[in-house]
Short mmCIF file of C-alpha atoms in Angstrom, two decimals:
data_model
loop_
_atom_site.label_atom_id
_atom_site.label_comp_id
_atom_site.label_asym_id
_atom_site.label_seq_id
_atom_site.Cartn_x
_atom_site.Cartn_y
_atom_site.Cartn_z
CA UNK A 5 -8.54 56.56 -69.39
CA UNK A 6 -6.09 57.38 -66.66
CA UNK A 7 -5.24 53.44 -66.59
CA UNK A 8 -4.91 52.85 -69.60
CA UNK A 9 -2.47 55.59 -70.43
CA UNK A 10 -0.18 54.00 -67.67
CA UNK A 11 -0.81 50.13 -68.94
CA UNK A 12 0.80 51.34 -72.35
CA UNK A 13 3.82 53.30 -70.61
CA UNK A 14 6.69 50.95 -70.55
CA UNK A 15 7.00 51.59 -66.80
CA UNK A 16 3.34 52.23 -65.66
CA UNK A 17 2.94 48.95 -63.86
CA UNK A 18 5.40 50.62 -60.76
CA UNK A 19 2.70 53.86 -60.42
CA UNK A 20 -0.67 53.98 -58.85
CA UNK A 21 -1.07 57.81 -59.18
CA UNK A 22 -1.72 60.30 -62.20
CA UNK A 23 1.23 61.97 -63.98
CA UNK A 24 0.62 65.96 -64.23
CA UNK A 25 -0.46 66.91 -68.16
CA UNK A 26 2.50 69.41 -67.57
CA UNK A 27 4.90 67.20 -66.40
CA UNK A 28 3.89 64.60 -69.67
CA UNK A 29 4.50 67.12 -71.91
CA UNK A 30 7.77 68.23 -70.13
CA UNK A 31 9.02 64.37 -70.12
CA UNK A 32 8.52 63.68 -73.36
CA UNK A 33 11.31 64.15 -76.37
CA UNK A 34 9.02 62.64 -78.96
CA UNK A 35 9.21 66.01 -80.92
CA UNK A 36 12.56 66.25 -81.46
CA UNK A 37 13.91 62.83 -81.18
CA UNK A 38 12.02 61.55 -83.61
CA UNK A 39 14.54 62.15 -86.35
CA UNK A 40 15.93 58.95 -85.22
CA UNK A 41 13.26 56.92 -86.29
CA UNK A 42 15.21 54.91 -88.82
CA UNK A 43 18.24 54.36 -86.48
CA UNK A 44 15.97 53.18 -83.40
CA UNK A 45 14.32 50.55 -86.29
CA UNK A 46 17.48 49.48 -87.46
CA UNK A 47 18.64 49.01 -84.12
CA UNK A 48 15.47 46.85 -82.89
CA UNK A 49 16.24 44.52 -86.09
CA UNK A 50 20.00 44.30 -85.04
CA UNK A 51 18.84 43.28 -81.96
CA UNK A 52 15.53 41.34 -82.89
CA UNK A 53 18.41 39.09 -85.37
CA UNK A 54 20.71 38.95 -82.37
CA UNK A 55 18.01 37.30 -80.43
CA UNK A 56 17.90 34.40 -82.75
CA UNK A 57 21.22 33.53 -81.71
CA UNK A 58 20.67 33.49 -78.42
CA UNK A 59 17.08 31.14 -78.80
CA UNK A 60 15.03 33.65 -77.49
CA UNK A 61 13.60 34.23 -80.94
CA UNK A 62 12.66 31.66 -83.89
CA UNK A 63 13.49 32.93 -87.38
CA UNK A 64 9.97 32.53 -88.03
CA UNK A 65 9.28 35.44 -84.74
CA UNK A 66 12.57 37.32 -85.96
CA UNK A 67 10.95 37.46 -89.78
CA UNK A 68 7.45 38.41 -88.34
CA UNK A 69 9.13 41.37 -86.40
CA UNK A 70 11.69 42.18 -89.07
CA UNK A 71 8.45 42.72 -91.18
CA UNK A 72 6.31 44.78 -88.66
CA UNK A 73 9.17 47.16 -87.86
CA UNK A 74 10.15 47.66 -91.56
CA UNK A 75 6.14 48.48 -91.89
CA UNK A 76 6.59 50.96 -89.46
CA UNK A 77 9.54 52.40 -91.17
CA UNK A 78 7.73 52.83 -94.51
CA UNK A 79 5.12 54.52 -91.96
CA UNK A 80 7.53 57.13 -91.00
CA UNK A 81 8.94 57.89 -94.72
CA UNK A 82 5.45 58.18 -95.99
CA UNK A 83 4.09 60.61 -93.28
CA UNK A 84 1.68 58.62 -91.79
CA UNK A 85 3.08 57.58 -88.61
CA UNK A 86 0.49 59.11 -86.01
CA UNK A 87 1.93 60.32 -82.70
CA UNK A 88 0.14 59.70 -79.82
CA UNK A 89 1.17 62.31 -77.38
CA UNK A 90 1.52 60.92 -73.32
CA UNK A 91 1.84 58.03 -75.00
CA UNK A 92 4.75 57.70 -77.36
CA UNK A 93 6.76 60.01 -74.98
CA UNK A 94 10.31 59.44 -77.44
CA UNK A 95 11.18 57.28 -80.23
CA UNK A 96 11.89 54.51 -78.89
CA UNK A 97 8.29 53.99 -77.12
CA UNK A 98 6.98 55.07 -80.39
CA UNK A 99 8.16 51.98 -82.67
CA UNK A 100 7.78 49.74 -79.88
CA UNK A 101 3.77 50.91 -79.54
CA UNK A 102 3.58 50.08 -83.49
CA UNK A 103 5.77 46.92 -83.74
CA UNK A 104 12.86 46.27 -74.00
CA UNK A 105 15.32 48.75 -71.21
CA UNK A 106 15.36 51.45 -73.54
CA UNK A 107 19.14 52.97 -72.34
CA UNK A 108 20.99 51.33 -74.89
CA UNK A 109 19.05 51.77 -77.56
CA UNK A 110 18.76 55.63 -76.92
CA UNK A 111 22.83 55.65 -77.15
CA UNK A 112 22.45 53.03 -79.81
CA UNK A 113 20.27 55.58 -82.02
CA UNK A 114 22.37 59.08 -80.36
CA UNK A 115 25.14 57.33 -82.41
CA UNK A 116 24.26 55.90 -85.59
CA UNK A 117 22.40 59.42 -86.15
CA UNK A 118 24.94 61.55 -85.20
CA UNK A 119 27.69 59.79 -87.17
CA UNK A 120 25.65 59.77 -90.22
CA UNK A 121 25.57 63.86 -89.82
CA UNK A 122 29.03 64.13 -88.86
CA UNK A 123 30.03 62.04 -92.57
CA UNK A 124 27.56 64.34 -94.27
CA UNK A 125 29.32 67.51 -91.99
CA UNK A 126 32.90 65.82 -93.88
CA UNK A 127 31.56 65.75 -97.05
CA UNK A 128 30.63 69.04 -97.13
CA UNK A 129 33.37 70.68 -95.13
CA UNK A 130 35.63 68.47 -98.51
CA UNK A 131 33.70 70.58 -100.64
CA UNK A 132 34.68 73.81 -98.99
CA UNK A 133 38.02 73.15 -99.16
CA UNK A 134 38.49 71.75 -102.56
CA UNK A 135 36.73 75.20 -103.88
CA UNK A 136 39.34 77.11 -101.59
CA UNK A 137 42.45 75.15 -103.03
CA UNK A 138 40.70 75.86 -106.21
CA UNK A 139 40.02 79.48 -105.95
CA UNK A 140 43.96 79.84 -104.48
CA UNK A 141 45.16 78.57 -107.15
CA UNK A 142 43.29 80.33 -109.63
CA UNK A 143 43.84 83.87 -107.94
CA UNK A 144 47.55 83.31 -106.98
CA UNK A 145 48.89 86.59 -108.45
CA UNK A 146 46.98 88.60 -106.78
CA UNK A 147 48.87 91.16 -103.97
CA UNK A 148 47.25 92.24 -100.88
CA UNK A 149 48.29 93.46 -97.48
CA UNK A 150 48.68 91.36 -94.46
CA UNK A 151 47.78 92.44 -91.39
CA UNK A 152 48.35 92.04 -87.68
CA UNK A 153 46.34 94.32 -85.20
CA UNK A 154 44.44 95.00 -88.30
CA UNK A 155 47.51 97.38 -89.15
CA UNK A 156 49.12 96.87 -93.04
CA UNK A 157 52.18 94.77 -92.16
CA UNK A 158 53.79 92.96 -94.96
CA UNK A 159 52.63 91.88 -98.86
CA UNK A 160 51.24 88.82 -99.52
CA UNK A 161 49.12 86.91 -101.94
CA UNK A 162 45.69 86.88 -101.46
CA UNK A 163 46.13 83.18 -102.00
CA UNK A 164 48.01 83.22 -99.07
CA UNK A 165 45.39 84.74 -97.34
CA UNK A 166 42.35 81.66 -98.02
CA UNK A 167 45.06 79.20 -97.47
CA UNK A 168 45.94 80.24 -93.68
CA UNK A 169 42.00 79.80 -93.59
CA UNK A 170 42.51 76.77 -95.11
CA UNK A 171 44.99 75.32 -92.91
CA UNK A 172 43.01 75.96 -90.27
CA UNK A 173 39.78 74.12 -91.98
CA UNK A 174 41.82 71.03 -92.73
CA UNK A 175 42.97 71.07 -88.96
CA UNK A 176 38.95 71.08 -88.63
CA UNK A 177 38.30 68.34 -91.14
CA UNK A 178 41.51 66.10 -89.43
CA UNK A 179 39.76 66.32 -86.19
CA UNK A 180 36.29 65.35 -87.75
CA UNK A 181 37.79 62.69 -88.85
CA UNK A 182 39.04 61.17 -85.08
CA UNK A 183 35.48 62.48 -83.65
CA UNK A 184 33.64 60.48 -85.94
CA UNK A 185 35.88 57.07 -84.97
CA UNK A 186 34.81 58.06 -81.30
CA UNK A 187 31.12 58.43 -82.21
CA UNK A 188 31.06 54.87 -84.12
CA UNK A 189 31.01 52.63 -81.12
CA UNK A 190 28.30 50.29 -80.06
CA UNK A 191 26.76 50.53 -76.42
CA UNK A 192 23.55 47.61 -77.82
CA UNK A 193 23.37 45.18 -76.28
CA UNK A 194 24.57 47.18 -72.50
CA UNK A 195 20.57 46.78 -71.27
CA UNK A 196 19.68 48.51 -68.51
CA UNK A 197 22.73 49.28 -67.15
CA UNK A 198 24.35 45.76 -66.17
CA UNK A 199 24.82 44.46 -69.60
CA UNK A 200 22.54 41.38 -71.02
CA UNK A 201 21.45 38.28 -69.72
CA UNK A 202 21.67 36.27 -72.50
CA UNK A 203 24.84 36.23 -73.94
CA UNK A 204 23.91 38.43 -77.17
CA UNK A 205 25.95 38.93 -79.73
CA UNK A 206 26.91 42.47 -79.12
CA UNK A 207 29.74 42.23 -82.43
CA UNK A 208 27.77 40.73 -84.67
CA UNK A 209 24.83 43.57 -83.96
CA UNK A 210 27.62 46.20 -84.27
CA UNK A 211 28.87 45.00 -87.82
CA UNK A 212 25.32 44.99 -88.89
CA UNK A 213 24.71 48.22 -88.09
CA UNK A 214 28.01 49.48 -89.23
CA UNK A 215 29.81 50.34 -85.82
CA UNK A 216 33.77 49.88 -85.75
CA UNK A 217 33.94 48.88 -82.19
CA UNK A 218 32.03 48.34 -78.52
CA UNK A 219 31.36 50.38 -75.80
CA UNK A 220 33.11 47.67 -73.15
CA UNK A 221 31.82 48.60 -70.05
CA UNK A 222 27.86 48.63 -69.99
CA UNK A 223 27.41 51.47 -67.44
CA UNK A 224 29.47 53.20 -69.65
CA UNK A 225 27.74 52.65 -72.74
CA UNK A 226 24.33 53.57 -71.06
CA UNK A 227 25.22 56.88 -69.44
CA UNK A 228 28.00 58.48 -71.66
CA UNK A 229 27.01 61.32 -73.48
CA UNK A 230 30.63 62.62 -74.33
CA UNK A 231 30.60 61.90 -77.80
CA UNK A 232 28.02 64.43 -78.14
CA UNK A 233 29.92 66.93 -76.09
CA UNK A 234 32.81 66.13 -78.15
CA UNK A 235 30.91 66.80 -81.70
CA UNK A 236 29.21 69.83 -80.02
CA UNK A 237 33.32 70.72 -79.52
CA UNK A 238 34.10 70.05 -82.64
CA UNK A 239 31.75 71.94 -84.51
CA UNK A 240 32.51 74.91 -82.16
CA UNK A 241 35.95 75.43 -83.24
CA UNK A 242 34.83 74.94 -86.97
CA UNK A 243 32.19 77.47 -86.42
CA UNK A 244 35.27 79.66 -84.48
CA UNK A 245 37.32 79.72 -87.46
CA UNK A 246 34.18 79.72 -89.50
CA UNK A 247 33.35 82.88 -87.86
CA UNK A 248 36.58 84.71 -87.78
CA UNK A 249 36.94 84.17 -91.87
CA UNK A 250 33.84 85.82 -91.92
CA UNK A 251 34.64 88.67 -90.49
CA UNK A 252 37.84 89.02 -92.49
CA UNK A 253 35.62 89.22 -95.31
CA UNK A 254 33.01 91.49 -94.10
CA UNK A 255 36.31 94.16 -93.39
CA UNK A 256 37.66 93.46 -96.77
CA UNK A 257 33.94 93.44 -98.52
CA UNK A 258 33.45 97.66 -97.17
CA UNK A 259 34.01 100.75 -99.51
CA UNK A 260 37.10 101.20 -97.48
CA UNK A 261 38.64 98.44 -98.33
CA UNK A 262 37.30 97.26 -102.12
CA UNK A 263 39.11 93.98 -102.05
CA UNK A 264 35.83 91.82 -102.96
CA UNK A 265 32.13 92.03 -103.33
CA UNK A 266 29.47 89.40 -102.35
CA UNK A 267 27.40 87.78 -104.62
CA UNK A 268 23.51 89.19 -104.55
CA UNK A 269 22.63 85.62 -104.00
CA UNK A 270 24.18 86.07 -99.91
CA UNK A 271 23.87 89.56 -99.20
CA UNK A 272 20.56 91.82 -98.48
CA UNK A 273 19.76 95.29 -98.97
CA UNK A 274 18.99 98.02 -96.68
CA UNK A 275 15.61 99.00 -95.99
CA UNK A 276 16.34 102.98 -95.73
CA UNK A 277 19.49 103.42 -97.79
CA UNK A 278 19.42 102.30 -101.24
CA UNK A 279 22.96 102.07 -101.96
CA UNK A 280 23.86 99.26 -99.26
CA UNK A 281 24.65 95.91 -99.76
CA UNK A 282 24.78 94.05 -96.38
CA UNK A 283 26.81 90.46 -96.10
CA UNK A 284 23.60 89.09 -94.06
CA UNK A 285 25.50 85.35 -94.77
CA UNK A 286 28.40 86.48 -93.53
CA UNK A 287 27.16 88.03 -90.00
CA UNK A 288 24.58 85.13 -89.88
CA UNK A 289 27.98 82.89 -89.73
CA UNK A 290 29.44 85.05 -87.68
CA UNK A 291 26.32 85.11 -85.30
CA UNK A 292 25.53 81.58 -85.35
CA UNK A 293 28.78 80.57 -83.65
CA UNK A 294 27.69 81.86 -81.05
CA UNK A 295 24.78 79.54 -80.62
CA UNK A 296 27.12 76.56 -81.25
CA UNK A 297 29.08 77.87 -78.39
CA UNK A 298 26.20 78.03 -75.90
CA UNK A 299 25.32 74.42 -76.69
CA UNK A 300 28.41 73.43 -76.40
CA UNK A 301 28.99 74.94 -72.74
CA UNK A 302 25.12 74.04 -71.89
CA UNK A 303 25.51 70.69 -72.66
CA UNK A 304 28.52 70.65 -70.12
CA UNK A 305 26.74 71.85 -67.10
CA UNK A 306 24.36 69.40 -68.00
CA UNK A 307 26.66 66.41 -67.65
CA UNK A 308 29.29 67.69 -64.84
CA UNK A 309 26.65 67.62 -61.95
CA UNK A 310 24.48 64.23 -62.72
CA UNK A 311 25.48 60.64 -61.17
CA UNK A 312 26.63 58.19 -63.05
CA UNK A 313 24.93 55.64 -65.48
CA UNK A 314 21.35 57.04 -66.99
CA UNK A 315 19.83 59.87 -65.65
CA UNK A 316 16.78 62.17 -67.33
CA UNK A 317 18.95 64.69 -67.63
CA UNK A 318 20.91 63.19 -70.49
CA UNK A 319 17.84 63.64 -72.84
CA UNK A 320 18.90 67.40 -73.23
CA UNK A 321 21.66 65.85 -75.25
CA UNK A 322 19.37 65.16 -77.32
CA UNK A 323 17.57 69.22 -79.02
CA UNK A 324 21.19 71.14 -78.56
CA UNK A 325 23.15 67.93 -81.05
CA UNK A 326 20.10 68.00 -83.32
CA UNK A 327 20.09 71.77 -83.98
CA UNK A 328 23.93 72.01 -83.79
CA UNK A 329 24.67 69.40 -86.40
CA UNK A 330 21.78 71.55 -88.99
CA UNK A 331 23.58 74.71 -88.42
CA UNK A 332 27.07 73.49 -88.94
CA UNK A 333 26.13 71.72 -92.11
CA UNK A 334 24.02 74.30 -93.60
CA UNK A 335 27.61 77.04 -92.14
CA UNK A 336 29.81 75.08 -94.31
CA UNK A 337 27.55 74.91 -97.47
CA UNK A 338 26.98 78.88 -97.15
CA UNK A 339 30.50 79.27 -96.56
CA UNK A 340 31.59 77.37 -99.83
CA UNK A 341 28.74 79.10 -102.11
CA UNK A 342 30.05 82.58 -100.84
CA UNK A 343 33.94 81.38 -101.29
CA UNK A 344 32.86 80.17 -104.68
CA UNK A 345 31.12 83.37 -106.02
CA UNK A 346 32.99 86.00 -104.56
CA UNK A 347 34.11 88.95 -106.86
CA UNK A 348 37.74 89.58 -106.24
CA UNK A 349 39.13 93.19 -106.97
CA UNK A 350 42.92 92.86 -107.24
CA UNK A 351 43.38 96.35 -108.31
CA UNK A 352 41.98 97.53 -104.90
CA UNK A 353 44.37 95.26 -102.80
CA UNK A 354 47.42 96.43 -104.59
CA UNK A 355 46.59 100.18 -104.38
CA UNK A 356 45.99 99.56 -100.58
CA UNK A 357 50.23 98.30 -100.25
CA UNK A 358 52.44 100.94 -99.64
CA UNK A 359 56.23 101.28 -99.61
CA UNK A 360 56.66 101.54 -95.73
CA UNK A 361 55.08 97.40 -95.78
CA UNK A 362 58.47 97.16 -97.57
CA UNK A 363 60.71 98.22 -93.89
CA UNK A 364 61.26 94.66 -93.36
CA UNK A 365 62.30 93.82 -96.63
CA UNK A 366 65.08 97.25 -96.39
CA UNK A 367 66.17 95.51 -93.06
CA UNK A 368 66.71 91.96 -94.65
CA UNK A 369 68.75 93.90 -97.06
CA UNK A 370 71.11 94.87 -95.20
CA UNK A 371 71.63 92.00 -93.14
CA UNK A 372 72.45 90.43 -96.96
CA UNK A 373 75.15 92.68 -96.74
CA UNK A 374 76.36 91.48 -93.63
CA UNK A 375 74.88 94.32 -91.00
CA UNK A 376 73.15 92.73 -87.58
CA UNK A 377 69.64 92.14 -87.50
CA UNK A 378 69.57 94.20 -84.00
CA UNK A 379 71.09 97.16 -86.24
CA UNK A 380 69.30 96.58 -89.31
CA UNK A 381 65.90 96.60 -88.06
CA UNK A 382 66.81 100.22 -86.09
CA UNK A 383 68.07 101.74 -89.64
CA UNK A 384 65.12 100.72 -90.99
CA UNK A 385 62.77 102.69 -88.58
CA UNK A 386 64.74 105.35 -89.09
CA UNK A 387 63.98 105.28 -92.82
CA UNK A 388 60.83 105.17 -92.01
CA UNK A 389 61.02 108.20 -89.68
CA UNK A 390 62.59 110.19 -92.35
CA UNK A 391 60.00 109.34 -94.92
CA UNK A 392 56.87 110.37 -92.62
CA UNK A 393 59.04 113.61 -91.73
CA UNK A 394 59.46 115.13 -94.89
CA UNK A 395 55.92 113.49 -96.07
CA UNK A 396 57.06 111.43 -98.59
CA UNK A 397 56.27 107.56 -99.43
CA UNK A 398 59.69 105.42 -98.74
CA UNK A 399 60.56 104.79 -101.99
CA UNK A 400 60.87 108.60 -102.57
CA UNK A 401 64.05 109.08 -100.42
CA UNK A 402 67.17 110.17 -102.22
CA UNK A 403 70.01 107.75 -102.58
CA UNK A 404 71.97 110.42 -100.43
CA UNK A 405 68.65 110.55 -97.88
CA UNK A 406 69.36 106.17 -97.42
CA UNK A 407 72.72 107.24 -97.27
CA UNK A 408 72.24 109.66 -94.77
CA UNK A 409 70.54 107.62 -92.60
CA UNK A 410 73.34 104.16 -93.04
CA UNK A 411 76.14 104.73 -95.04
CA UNK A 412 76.36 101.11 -95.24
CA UNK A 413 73.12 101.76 -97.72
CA UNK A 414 74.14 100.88 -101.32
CA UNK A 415 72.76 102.29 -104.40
CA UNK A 416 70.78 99.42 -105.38
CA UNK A 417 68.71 99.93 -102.49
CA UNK A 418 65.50 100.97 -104.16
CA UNK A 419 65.33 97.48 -105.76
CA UNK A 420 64.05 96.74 -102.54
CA UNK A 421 60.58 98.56 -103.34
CA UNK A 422 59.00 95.71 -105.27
CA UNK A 423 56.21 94.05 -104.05
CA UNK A 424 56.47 91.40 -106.39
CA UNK A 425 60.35 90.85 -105.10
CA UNK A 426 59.09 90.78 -101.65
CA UNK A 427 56.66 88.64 -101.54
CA UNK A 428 59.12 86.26 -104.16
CA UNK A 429 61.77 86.06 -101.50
CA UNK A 430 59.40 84.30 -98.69
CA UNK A 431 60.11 81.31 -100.64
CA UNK A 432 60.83 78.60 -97.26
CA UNK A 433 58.01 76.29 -96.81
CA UNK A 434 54.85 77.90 -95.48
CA UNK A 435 55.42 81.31 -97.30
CA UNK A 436 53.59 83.87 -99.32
CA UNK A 437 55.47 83.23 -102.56
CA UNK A 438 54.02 81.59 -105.48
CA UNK A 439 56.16 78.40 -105.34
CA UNK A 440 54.96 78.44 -101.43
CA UNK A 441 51.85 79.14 -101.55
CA UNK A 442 51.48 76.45 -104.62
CA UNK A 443 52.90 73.92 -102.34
CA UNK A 444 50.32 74.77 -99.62
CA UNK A 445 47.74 74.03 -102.20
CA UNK A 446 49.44 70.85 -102.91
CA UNK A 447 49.83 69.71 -99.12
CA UNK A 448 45.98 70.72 -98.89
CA UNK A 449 44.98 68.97 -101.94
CA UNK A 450 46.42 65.55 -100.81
CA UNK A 451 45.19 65.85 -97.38
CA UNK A 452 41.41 65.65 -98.32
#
């Protein structure tokens, strides 16, 4: 039995001794790999029709394969391809049991399948922001605070608020974009490691299989695993900004705050205290990131120490780009759904401004009248000193209590306590008011 396992291996002739069970079941990748089972059959016809060209095949031994393999692709849809484990220890061994150096066509299939996600990652990442430009545009009047050190700083709109996430998402979808041009590169046709012997058409297999471009250097194309690492990247800065709009909303979604309330389809209740509602989806974001991270960094040590060209090693590539690509697909789709059925409360953000946001607003008042900025922004605080002395909100002072403090105060200072006028006169291009803020949407909108 021994001997026969090892005459089906693709290498057994070299080995006279017994592999370990352990170390069969350690080599082989079968389990998770074999989600590339179309792209490794695609990739064996591209290369099968190649082979014509070079007369190594007849079109009569191309259509006879052509058939076989696309027989073992119906196989796989259907269910009833059988593994046969110490056998078919990955994919590629697999198809070739039911139907060559196997390094290429492990990049070959790395590739195809992970550009295919990545388009399907676009899509979907699209859809999130179309329902943010959407949902900015259709909330634009609504005030909130904005914050720095989580401390109330100025108004804005809470259309302003999604779109800084969304500025951020589009820098995310913009670097997709150049990942995915990376990704789309052919190494088939690189053999071994030395290229091929028989003057294949490597461009003609590329086109087929819908590549923009080679791999030029065969070592390269055999032992690079950087794309990965660079999707894995990718997908952990989306997940970064992924996770720190998730937390905004988790602050803003407490009693304390009010300013919006999940929809029962992504949150969970407690099982002691009746009254909770817990934002499970947005912690689960929040959590997952961190996942994405480790693969990330993981997939980094594994590369930095190893030799070059193809080394065993590289086939832990292969589990961390798999589960990384589900969970940032599946992110983006929870993220939308929650985006697109959140309950917004403006009420609750404009009770939550107060006058003293307005300080900056009193200082750019005076410097309309012609005081420094340097001396403006020190009047100000002092307003603001005067106010939390006597226990008053801003806009309470006496004309004669401004007065006191600058004499250079007119009376028509209280027209500065408007939120509405404040957030009106951050008109310049990037700002919170509603001609800005419609132009963001705009900008966005014509970017996807």
């Amino acid at each position: 039995m021994a001997e026969a396992q090892k005459a089906t291996k693709l290498w057994g002739g070299r080995f006279s001794g017994e592999l370990d069970p352990l170390m069969v079941t350690y080599n082989e990748s079968i389990n998770f790999d074999k989600v590339f089972y179309a792209q490794d059959i695609k990739g064996s016809i591209a290369f099968a029709r190649a082979n014509v060209g070079t007369g190594i095949l007849t079109k009569e031994e191309f259509a006879a394969i052509e058939k076989g393999l696309t027989q073992v692709l119906q196989e796989w849809k259907d269910g009833k391809f059988v593994i046969q484990h110490g056998i078919d220890e990955d994919i590629h061994t697999a198809n070739e049991r039911r139907g060559r150096s196997r390094n290429d066509q492990v990049a070959t299939d790395l590739r195809m399948w992970l550009r295919d996600e990545l388009r399907e990652a676009e899509k979907f990442l699209v859809e999130l922001l179309t329902i943010l430009t959407d949902r900015a545009a259709l909330d634009i009047d609504y005030l909130m605070p904005g914050y720095t050190h989580l401390q109330r700083g100025q108004p804005v709109r809470w259309s302003h608020w999604m779109l800084s996430y969304g500025s951020a998402f589009l820098g995310d979808l913009e670097r997709l974009r150049e990942v995915i041009k990376h990704v789309n590169k052919s190494p088939l046709g690189c053999g071994a490691l030395a290229g091929n012997a028989f003057g294949i058409d490597r461009v003609a297999m590329a086109e087929e299989l819908g590549f923009e471009g080679l791999i030029q250097n065969s070592m390269a194309g055999v032992g690079d695993r950087d794309f990965i690492l660079e999707a894995l990247q990718w997908a952990s800065t989306l997940m970064l900004h992924m996770s720190r709009w998730s937390e905004d909303l988790i602050i803003y979604s407490t009693t304390e705050f009010g300013f919006v309330r999940l929809s029962d389809a992504y949150t969970t209740g407690s099982s002691l205290m009746p009254q909770k509602k817990n934002c499970d989806s947005l912690e689960l974001l929040r959590g997952k990131s961190a996942r994405l991270f480790g693969a990330m960094a993981g997939l980094t040590m594994t590369i930095k120490g190893i030799p070059s060209t193809y080394n065993k090693d590289l086939q832990e590539s292969v589990q961390p780009m798999i589960e990384s690509m589900k969970t940032v697909k599946d992110s983006v789709l929870i993220a939308a759904r929650v985006l697109a059925t959140l309950t917004v409360f403006p009420e609750k953000m404009l009770a939550a401004l107060s006058p003293d946001m307005l300080a900056t607003d009193l200082a750019e008042y005076l410097v309309r009248k012609g005081v420094p900025f340097r001396e403006t922004h020190h009047i100000s605080g002092r307003a603001v000193a005067l106010a939390e002395k006597e226990n008053i909100p801003m806009d309470k002072l006496t004309l004669a209590q401004f007065k006191g403090v600058d004499e250079r105060i007119g009376d028509d200072v209280l027209e500065v306590f408007n939120y509405e006028r404040s957030v009106e006169l951050k008109s310049a291009i990037g700002g919170t008011s509603k001609s800005a803020v419609l132009k963001q949407i705009e900008t966005l909108r014509k970017s996807l």
